[in-house]
mmCIF file of C-alpha atoms in Angstrom:
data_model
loop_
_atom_site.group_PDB
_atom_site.id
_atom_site.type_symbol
_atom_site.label_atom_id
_atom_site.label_comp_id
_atom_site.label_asym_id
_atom_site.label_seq_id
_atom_site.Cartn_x
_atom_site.Cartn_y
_atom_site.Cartn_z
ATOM 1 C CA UNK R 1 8.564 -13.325 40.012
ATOM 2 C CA UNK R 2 7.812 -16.083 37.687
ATOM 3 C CA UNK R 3 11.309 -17.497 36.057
ATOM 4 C CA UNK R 4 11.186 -18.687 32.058
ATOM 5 C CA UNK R 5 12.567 -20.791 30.453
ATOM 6 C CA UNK R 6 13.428 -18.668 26.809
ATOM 7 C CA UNK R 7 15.627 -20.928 24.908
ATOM 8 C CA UNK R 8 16.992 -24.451 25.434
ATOM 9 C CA UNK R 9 20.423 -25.537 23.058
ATOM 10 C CA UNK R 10 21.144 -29.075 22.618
ATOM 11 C CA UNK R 11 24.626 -30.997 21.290
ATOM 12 C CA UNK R 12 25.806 -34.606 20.444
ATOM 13 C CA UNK R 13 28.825 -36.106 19.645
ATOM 14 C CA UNK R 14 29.623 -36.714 15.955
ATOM 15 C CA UNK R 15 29.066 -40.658 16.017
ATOM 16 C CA UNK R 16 26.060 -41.905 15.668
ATOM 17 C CA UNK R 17 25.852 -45.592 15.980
ATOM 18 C CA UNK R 18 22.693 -47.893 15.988
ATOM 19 C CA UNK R 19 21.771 -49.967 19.339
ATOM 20 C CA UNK R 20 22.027 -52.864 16.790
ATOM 21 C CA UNK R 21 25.998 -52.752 16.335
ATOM 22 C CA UNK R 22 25.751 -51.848 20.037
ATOM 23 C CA UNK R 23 23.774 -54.888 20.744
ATOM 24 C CA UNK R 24 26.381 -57.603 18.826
ATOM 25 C CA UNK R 25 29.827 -56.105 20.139
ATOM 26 C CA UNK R 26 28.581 -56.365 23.440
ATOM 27 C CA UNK R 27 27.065 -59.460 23.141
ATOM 28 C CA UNK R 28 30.544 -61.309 21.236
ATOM 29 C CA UNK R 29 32.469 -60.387 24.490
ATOM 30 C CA UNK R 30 34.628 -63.422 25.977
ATOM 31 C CA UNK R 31 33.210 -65.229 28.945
ATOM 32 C CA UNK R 32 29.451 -63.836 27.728
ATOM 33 C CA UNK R 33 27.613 -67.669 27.915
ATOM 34 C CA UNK R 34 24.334 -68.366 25.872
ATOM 35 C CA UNK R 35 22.160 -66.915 28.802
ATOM 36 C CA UNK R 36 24.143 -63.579 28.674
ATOM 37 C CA UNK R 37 24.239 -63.339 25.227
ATOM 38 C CA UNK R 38 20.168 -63.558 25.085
ATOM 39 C CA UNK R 39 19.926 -61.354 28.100
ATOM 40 C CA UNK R 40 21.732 -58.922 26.098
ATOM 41 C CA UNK R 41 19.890 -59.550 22.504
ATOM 42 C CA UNK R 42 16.606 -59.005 25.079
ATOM 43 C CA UNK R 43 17.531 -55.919 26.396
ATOM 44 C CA UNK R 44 19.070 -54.208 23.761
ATOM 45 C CA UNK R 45 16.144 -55.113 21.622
ATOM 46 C CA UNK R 46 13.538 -53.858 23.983
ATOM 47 C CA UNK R 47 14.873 -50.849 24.616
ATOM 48 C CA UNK R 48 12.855 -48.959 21.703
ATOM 49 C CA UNK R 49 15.969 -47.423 20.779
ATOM 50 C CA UNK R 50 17.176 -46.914 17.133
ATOM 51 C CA UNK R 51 20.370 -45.273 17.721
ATOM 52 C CA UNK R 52 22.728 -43.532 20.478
ATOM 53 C CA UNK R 53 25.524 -40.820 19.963
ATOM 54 C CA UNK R 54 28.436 -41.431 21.616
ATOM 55 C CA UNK R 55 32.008 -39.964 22.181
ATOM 56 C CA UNK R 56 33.876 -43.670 22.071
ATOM 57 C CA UNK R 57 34.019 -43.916 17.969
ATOM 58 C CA UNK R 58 35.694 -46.879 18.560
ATOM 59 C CA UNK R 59 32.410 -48.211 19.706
ATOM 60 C CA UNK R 60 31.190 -47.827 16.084
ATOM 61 C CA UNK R 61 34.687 -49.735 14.760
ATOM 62 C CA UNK R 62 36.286 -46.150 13.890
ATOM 63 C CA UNK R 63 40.114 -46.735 14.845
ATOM 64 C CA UNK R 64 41.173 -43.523 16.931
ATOM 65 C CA UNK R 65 43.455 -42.441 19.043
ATOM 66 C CA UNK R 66 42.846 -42.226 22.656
ATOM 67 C CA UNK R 67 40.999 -44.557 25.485
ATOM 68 C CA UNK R 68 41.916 -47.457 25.098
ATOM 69 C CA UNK R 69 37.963 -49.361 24.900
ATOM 70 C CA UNK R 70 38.546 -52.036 22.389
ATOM 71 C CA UNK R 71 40.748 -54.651 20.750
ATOM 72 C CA UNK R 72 39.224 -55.502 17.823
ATOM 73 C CA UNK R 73 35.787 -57.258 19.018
ATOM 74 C CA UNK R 74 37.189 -57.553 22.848
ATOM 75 C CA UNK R 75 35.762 -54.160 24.934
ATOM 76 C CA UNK R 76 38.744 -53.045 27.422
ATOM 77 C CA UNK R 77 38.256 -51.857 30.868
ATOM 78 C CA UNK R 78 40.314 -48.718 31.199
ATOM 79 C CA UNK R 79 40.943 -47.441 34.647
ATOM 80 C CA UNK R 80 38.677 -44.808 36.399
ATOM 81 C CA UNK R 81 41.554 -42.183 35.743
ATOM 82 C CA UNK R 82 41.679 -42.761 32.408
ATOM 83 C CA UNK R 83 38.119 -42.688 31.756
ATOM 84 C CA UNK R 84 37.710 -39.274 33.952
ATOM 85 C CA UNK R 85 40.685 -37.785 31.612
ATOM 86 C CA UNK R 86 38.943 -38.663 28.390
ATOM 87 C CA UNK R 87 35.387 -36.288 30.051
ATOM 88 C CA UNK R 88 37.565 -33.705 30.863
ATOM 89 C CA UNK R 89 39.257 -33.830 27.068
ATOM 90 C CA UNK R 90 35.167 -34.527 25.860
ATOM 91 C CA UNK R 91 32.682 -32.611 27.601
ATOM 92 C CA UNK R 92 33.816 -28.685 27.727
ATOM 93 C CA UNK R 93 33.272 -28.571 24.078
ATOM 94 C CA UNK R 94 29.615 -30.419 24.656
ATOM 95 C CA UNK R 95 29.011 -27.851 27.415
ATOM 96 C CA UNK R 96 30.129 -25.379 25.501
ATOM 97 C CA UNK R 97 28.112 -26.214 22.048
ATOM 98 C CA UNK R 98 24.559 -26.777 23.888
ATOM 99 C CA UNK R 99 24.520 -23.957 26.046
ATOM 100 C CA UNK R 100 26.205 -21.501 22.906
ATOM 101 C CA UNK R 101 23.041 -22.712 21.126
ATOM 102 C CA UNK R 102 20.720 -22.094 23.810
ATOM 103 C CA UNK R 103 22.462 -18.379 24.746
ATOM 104 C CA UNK R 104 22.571 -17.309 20.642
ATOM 105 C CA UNK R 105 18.870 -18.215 21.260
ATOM 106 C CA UNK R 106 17.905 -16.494 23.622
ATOM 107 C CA UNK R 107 17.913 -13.034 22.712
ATOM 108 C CA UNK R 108 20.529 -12.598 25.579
ATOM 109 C CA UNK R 109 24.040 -11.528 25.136
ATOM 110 C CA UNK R 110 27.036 -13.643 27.218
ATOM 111 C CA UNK R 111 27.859 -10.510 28.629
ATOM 112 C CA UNK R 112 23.854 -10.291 30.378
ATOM 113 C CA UNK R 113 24.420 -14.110 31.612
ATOM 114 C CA UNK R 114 24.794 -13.334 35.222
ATOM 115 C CA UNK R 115 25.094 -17.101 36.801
ATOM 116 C CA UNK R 116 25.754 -20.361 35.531
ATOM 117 C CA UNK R 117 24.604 -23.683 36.546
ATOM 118 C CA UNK R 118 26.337 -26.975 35.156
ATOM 119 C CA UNK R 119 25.399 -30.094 35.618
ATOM 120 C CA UNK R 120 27.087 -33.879 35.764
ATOM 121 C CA UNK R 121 27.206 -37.157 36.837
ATOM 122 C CA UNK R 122 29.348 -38.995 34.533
ATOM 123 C CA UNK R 123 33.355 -37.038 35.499
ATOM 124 C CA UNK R 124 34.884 -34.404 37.293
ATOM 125 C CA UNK R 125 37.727 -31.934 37.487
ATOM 126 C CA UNK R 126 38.503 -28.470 38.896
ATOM 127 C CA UNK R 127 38.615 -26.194 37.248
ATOM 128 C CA UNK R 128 35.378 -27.544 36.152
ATOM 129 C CA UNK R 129 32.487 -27.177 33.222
ATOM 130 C CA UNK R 130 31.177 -24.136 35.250
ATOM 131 C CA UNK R 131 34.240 -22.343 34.587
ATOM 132 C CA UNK R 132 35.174 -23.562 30.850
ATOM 133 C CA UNK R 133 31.565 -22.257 29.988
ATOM 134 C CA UNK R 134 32.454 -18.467 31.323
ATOM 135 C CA UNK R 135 36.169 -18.595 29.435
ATOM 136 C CA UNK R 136 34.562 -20.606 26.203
ATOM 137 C CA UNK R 137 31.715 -18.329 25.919
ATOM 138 C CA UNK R 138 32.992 -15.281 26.970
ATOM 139 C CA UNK R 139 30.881 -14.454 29.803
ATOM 140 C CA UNK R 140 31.546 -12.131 32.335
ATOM 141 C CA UNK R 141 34.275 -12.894 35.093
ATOM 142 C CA UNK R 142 31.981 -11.653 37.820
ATOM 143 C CA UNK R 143 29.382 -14.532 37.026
ATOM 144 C CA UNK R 144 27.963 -16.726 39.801
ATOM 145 C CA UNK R 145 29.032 -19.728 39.365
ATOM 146 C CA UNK R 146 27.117 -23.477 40.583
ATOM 147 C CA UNK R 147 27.994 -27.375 39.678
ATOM 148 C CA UNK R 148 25.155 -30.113 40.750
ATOM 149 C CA UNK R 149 27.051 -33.294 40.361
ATOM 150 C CA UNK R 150 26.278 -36.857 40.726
ATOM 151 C CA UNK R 151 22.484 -36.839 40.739
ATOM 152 C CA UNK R 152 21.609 -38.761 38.447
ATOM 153 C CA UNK R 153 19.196 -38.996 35.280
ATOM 154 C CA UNK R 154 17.207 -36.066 37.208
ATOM 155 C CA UNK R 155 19.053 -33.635 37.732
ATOM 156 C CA UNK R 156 18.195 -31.105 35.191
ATOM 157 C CA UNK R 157 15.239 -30.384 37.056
ATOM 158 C CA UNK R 158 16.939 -29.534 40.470
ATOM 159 C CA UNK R 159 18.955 -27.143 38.189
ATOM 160 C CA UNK R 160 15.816 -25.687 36.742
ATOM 161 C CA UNK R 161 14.783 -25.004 39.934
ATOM 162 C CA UNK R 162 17.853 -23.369 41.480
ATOM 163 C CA UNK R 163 17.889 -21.300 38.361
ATOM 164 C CA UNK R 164 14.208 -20.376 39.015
ATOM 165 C CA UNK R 165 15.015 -19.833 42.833
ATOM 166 C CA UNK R 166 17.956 -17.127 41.323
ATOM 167 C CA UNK R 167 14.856 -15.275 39.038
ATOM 168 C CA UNK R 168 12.696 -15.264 41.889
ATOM 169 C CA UNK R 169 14.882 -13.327 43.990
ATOM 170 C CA UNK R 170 16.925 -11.090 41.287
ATOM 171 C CA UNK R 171 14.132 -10.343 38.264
ATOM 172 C CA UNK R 172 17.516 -8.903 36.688
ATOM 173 C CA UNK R 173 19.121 -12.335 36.722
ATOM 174 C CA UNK R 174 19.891 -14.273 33.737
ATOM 175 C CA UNK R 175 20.683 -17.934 33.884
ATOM 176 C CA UNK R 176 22.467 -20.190 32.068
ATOM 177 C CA UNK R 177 21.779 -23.600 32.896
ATOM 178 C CA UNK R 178 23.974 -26.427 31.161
ATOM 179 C CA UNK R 179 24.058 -30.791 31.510
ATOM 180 C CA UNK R 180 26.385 -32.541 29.724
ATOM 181 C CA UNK R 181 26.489 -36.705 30.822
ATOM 182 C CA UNK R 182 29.286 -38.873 28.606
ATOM 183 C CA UNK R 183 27.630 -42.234 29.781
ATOM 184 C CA UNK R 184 29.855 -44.787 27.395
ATOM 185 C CA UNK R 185 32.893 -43.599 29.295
ATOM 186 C CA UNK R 186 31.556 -45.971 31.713
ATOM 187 C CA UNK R 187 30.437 -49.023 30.091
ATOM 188 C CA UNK R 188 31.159 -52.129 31.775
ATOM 189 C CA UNK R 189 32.416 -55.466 29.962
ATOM 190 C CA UNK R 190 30.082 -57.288 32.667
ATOM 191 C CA UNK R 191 27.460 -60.000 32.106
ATOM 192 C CA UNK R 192 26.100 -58.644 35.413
ATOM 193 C CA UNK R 193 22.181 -58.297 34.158
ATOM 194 C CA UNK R 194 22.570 -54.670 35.783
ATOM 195 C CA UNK R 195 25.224 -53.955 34.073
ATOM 196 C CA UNK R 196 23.511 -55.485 30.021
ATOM 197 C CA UNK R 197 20.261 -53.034 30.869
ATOM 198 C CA UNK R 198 23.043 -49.900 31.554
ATOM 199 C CA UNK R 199 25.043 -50.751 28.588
ATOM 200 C CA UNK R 200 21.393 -51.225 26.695
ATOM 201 C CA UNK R 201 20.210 -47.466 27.116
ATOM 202 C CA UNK R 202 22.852 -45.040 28.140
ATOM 203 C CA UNK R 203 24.334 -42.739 25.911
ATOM 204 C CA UNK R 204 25.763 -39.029 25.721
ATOM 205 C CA UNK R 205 24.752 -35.702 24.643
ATOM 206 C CA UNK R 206 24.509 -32.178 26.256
ATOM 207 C CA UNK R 207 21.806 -29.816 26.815
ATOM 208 C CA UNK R 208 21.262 -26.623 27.772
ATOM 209 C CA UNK R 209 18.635 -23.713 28.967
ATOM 210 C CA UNK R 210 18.527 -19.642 29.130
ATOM 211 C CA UNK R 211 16.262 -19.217 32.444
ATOM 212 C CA UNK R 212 15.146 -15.253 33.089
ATOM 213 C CA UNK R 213 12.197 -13.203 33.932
ATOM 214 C CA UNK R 214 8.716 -14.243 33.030
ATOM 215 C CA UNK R 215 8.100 -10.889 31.798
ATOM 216 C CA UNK R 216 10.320 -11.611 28.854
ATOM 217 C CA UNK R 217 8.656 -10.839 25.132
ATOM 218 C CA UNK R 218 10.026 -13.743 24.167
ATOM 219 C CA UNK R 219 7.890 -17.558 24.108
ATOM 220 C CA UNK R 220 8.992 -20.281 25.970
ATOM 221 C CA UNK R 221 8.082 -22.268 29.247
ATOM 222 C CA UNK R 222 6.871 -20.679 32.625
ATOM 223 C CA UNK R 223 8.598 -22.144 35.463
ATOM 224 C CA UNK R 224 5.413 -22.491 38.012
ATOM 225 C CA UNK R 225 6.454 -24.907 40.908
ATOM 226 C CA UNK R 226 8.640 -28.148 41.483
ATOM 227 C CA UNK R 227 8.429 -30.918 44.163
ATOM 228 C CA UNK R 228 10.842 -33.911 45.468
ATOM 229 C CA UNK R 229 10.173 -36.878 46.479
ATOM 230 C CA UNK R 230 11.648 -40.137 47.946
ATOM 231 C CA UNK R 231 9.950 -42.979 47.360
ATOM 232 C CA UNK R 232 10.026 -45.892 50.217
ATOM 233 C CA UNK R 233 11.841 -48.101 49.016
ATOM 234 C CA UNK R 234 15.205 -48.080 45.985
ATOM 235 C CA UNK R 235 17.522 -46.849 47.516
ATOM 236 C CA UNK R 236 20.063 -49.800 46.419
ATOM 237 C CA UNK R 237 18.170 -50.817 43.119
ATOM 238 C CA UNK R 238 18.944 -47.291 41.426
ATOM 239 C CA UNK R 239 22.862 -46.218 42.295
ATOM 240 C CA UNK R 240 25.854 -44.600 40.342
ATOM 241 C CA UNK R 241 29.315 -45.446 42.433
ATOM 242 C CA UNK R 242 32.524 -44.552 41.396
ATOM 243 C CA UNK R 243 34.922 -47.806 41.290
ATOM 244 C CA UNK R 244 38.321 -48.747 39.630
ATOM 245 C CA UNK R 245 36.910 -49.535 36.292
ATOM 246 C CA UNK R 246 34.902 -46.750 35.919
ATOM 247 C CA UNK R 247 31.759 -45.329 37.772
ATOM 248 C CA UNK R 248 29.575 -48.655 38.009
ATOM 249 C CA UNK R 249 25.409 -48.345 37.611
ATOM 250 C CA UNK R 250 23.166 -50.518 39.540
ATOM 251 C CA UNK R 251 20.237 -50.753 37.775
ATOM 252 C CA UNK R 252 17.380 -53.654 38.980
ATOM 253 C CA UNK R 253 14.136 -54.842 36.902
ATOM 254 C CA UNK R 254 12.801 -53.526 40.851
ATOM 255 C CA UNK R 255 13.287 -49.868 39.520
ATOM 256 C CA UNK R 256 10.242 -49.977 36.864
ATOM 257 C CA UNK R 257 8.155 -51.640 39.251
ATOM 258 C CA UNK R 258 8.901 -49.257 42.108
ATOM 259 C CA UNK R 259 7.776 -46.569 39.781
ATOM 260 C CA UNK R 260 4.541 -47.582 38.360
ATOM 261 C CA UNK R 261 3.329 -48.183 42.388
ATOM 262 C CA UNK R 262 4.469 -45.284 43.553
ATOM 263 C CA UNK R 263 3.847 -42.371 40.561
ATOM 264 C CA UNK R 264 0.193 -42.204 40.782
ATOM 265 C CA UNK R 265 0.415 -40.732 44.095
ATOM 266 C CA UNK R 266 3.823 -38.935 43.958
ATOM 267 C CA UNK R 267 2.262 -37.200 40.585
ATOM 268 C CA UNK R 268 -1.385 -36.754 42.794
ATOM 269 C CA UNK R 269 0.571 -34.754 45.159
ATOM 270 C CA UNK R 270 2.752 -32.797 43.320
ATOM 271 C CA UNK R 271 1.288 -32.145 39.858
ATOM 272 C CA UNK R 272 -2.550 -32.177 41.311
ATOM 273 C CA UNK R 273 -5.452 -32.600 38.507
ATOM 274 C CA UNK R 274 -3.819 -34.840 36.091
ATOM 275 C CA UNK R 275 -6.255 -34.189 33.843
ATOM 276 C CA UNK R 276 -5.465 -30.332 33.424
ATOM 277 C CA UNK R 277 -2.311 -31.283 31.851
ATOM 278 C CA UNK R 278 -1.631 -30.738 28.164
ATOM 279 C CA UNK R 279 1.630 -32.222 28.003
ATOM 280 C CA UNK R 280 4.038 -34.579 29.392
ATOM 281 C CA UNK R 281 7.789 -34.619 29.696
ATOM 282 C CA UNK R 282 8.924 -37.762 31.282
ATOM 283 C CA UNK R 283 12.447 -38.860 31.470
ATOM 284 C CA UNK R 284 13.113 -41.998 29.583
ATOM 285 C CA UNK R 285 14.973 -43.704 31.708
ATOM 286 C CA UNK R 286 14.339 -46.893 29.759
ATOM 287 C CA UNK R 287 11.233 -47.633 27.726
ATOM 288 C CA UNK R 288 10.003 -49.946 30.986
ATOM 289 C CA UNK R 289 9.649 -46.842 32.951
ATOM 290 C CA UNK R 290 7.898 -45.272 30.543
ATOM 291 C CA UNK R 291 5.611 -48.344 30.198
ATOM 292 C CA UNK R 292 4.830 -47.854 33.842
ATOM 293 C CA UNK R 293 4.184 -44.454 34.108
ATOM 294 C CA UNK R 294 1.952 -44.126 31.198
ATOM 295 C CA UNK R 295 0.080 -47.330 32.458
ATOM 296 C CA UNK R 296 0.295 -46.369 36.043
ATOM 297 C CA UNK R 297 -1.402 -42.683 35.388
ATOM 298 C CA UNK R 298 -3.867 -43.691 32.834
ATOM 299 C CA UNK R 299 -1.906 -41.675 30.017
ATOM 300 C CA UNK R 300 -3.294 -42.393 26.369
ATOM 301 C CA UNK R 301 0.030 -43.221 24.138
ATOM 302 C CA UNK R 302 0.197 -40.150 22.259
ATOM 303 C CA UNK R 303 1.025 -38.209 25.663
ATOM 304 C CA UNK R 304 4.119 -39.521 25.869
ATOM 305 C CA UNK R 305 5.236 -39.633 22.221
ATOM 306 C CA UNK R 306 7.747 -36.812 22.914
ATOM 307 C CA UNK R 307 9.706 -38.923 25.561
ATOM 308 C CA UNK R 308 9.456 -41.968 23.718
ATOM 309 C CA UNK R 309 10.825 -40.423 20.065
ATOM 310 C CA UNK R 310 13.890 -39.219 22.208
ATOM 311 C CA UNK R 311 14.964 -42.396 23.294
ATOM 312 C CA UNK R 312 14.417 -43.419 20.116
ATOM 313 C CA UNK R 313 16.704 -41.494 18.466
ATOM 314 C CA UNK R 314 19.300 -40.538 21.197
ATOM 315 C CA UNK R 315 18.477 -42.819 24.383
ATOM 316 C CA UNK R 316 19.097 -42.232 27.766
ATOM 317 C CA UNK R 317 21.177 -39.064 27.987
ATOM 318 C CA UNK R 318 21.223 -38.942 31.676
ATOM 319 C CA UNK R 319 20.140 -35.743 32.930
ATOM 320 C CA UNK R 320 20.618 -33.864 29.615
ATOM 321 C CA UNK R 321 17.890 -36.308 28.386
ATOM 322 C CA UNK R 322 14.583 -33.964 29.707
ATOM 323 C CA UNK R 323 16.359 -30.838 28.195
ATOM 324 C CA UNK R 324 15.725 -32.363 25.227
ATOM 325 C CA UNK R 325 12.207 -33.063 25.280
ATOM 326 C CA UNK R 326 11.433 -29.887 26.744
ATOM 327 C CA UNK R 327 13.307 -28.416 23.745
ATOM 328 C CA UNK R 328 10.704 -30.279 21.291
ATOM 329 C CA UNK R 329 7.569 -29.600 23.342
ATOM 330 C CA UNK R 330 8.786 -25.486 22.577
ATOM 331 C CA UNK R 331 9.434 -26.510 18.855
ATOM 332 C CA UNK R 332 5.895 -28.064 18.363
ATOM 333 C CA UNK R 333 3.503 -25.887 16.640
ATOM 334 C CA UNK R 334 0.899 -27.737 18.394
ATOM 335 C CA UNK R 335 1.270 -25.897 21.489
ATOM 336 C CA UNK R 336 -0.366 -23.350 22.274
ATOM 337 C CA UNK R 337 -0.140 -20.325 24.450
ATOM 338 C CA UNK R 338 -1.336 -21.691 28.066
ATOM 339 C CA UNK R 339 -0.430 -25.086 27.637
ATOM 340 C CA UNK R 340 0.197 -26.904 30.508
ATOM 341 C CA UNK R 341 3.418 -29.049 30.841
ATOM 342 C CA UNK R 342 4.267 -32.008 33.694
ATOM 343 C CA UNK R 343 8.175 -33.100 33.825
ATOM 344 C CA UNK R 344 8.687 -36.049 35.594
ATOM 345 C CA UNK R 345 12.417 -37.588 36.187
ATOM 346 C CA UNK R 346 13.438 -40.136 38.364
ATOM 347 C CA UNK R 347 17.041 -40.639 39.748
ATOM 348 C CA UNK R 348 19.117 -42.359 42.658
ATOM 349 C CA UNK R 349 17.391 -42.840 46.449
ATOM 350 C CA UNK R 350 14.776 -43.739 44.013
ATOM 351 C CA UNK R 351 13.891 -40.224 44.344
ATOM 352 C CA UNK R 352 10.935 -38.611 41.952
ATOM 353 C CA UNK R 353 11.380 -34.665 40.562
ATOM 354 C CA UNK R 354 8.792 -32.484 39.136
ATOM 355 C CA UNK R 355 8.243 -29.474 37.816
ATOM 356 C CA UNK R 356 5.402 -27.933 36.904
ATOM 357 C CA UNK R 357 5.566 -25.709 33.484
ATOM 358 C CA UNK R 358 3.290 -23.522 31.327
ATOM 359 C CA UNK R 359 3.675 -23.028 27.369
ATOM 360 C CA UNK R 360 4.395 -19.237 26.498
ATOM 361 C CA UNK R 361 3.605 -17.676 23.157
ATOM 362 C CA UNK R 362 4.102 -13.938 23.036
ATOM 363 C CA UNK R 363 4.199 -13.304 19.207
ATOM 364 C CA UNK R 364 6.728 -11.550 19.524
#
């Protein structure tokens, strides 16, 4: 039984600030020297980003209570524990406002929703998102139940496919996938260059998708196949550790590279005929990547317009960032029933995901 995807929510914090602000409070931090301070106007700049939402308002010079992540220009470093308390105060309500979107549009009542997945790499806590989502939405007790955490940037489509796995073997099922990622908890005051290129993309928001049958009336994306793979080399220039100022990213320029020699292969295997495809949804893990990937596969620049205007406007979201793409390639009138869709997202190991999709339009 083919699984569908029927409705996809999305939900970002209330401030909105540009990467420019970003870009000179990080850059007037103490210590910073001249070379850090052009490393960061470098990478902020090149990061084809016009703004990020975020759920620090202080980062935008709004005085609030709560962490503690600034003294006037000077960014604090709040312990791990006190970052971790300010996701669990933050995300339920993200969790909860993407994947109400996505459920209201679904056709689907909370009380069909038989299992939930949630996904996370950015806090933790127990009771966690999984169960806020049954209690804040009202679905049933009885609902299954599943949390993916710490994967990384692609992790929404290891989700997708345990909620197509569930379809597959219960037509009846109805899943209700959900990623929230609150990345500028974790910012680091560093002039580490690992640390400039994670503070130059990362951002927050939430996503969320309605997975049932494929012989649902109503349009959306046929969930056709899905394939891992490790590459040979990355497994210490992409990482996410937790230490005592926060969960720390190592990010290296190696990552891009890695990618644009390994994809053409990785996507050969998994995706087959490149040419077949109608549509790309790549995760923008930093405009770089997306340079290399397009380059790497012979893509012509409009094919990966959709991945590029997301970073634009919201930047990396972590593994909410693909829901989001996937939620414009459904909007766009230009796609048409049959259209075939490639996702592509790359996360820690440096491991490659992929899914394959097709476009449904039902009329009804």
């Amino acid at each position: 039984m083919t699984a569908r995807i029927v409705s996809i929510g999305t939900a970002l914090p209330d401030t909105r600030v540009s990467q420019t602000t970003l870009r000179d409070l990080f850059a007037a931090q103490p210590g910073f020297d001249r070379k850090s301070q052009r490393l960061v106007g470098a990478a902020f700049d090149a990061a084809a980003i016009d703004t990020r939402h975020v759920v620090l308002p202080q980062l935008a010079g709004t005085e609030v209570e709560g962490l503690p992540v600034r003294d006037g220009d000077t960014l604090l470093m709040p312990p791990t524990g006190a970052r971790n308390d300010e996701y669990r105060r933050r995300a339920p309500d993200l969790f909860a406002a993407a994947a109400g979107r996505a459920l209201s549009g679904s056709g689907y009542g909370a009380n069909e929703v038989t299992h939930v997945v949630t996904v996370s790499c950015t806090g933790m806590f127990a009771p966690g998102p999984d169960y806020h989502l049954v209690r804040d939405l009202g679905l049933s007790p009885t609902v299954e139940r599943y949390h993916l955490g710490f994967i990384g940037c692609a992790a929404a489509i290891p989700a997708l496919r345990l909620a197509a796995r569930i379809v597959g073997d219960d037509p009846a099922a109805v899943v209700l996938v959900a990623c929230c990622e609150l990345c500028s908890l974790h910012w680091q005051t560093s002039s580490h260059p690992d640390q400039i290129v994670a503070a130059s993309v990362f951002a927050d928001g939430a996503g969320a998708a309605v997975v049932a049958s494929g012989n649902s009336s109503r349009d959306g994306l046929d969930l056709d196949g899905f394939a891992t793979h490790v590459t040979d080399d990355g497994e210490k220039d992409m990482a996410w550790t937790v230490g005592d100022s926060g969960f720390e990213m190592t990010l290296t320029p190696e990552v891009p590279r890695i990618i644009g020699r390994e994809i053409s292969a990785i996507a050969d295997d998994v995706l087959g005929d490149l040419s077949a495809v109608d549509a790309w949804a790549v995760h923008p893990g930093g405009r770089s990547i997306l340079d290399r990937v397009e380059n790497a596969l012979g893509l012509d620049a409009a094919a990966l317009a959709p991945s590029r205007e997301v970073l634009r406007r919201h930047g990396n979201m972590s593994s909410a960032t693909l829901l989001f793409i996937l939620r414009d390639l459904l909007a766009d009138a230009e796609r048409v029933e049959g259209d075939r869709v490639a996702a592509l997202a790359f996360g820690p190991g440096l491991t490659v995901e992929a899914a394959r999709l097709t476009m449904r339009r039902t009329g009804a």
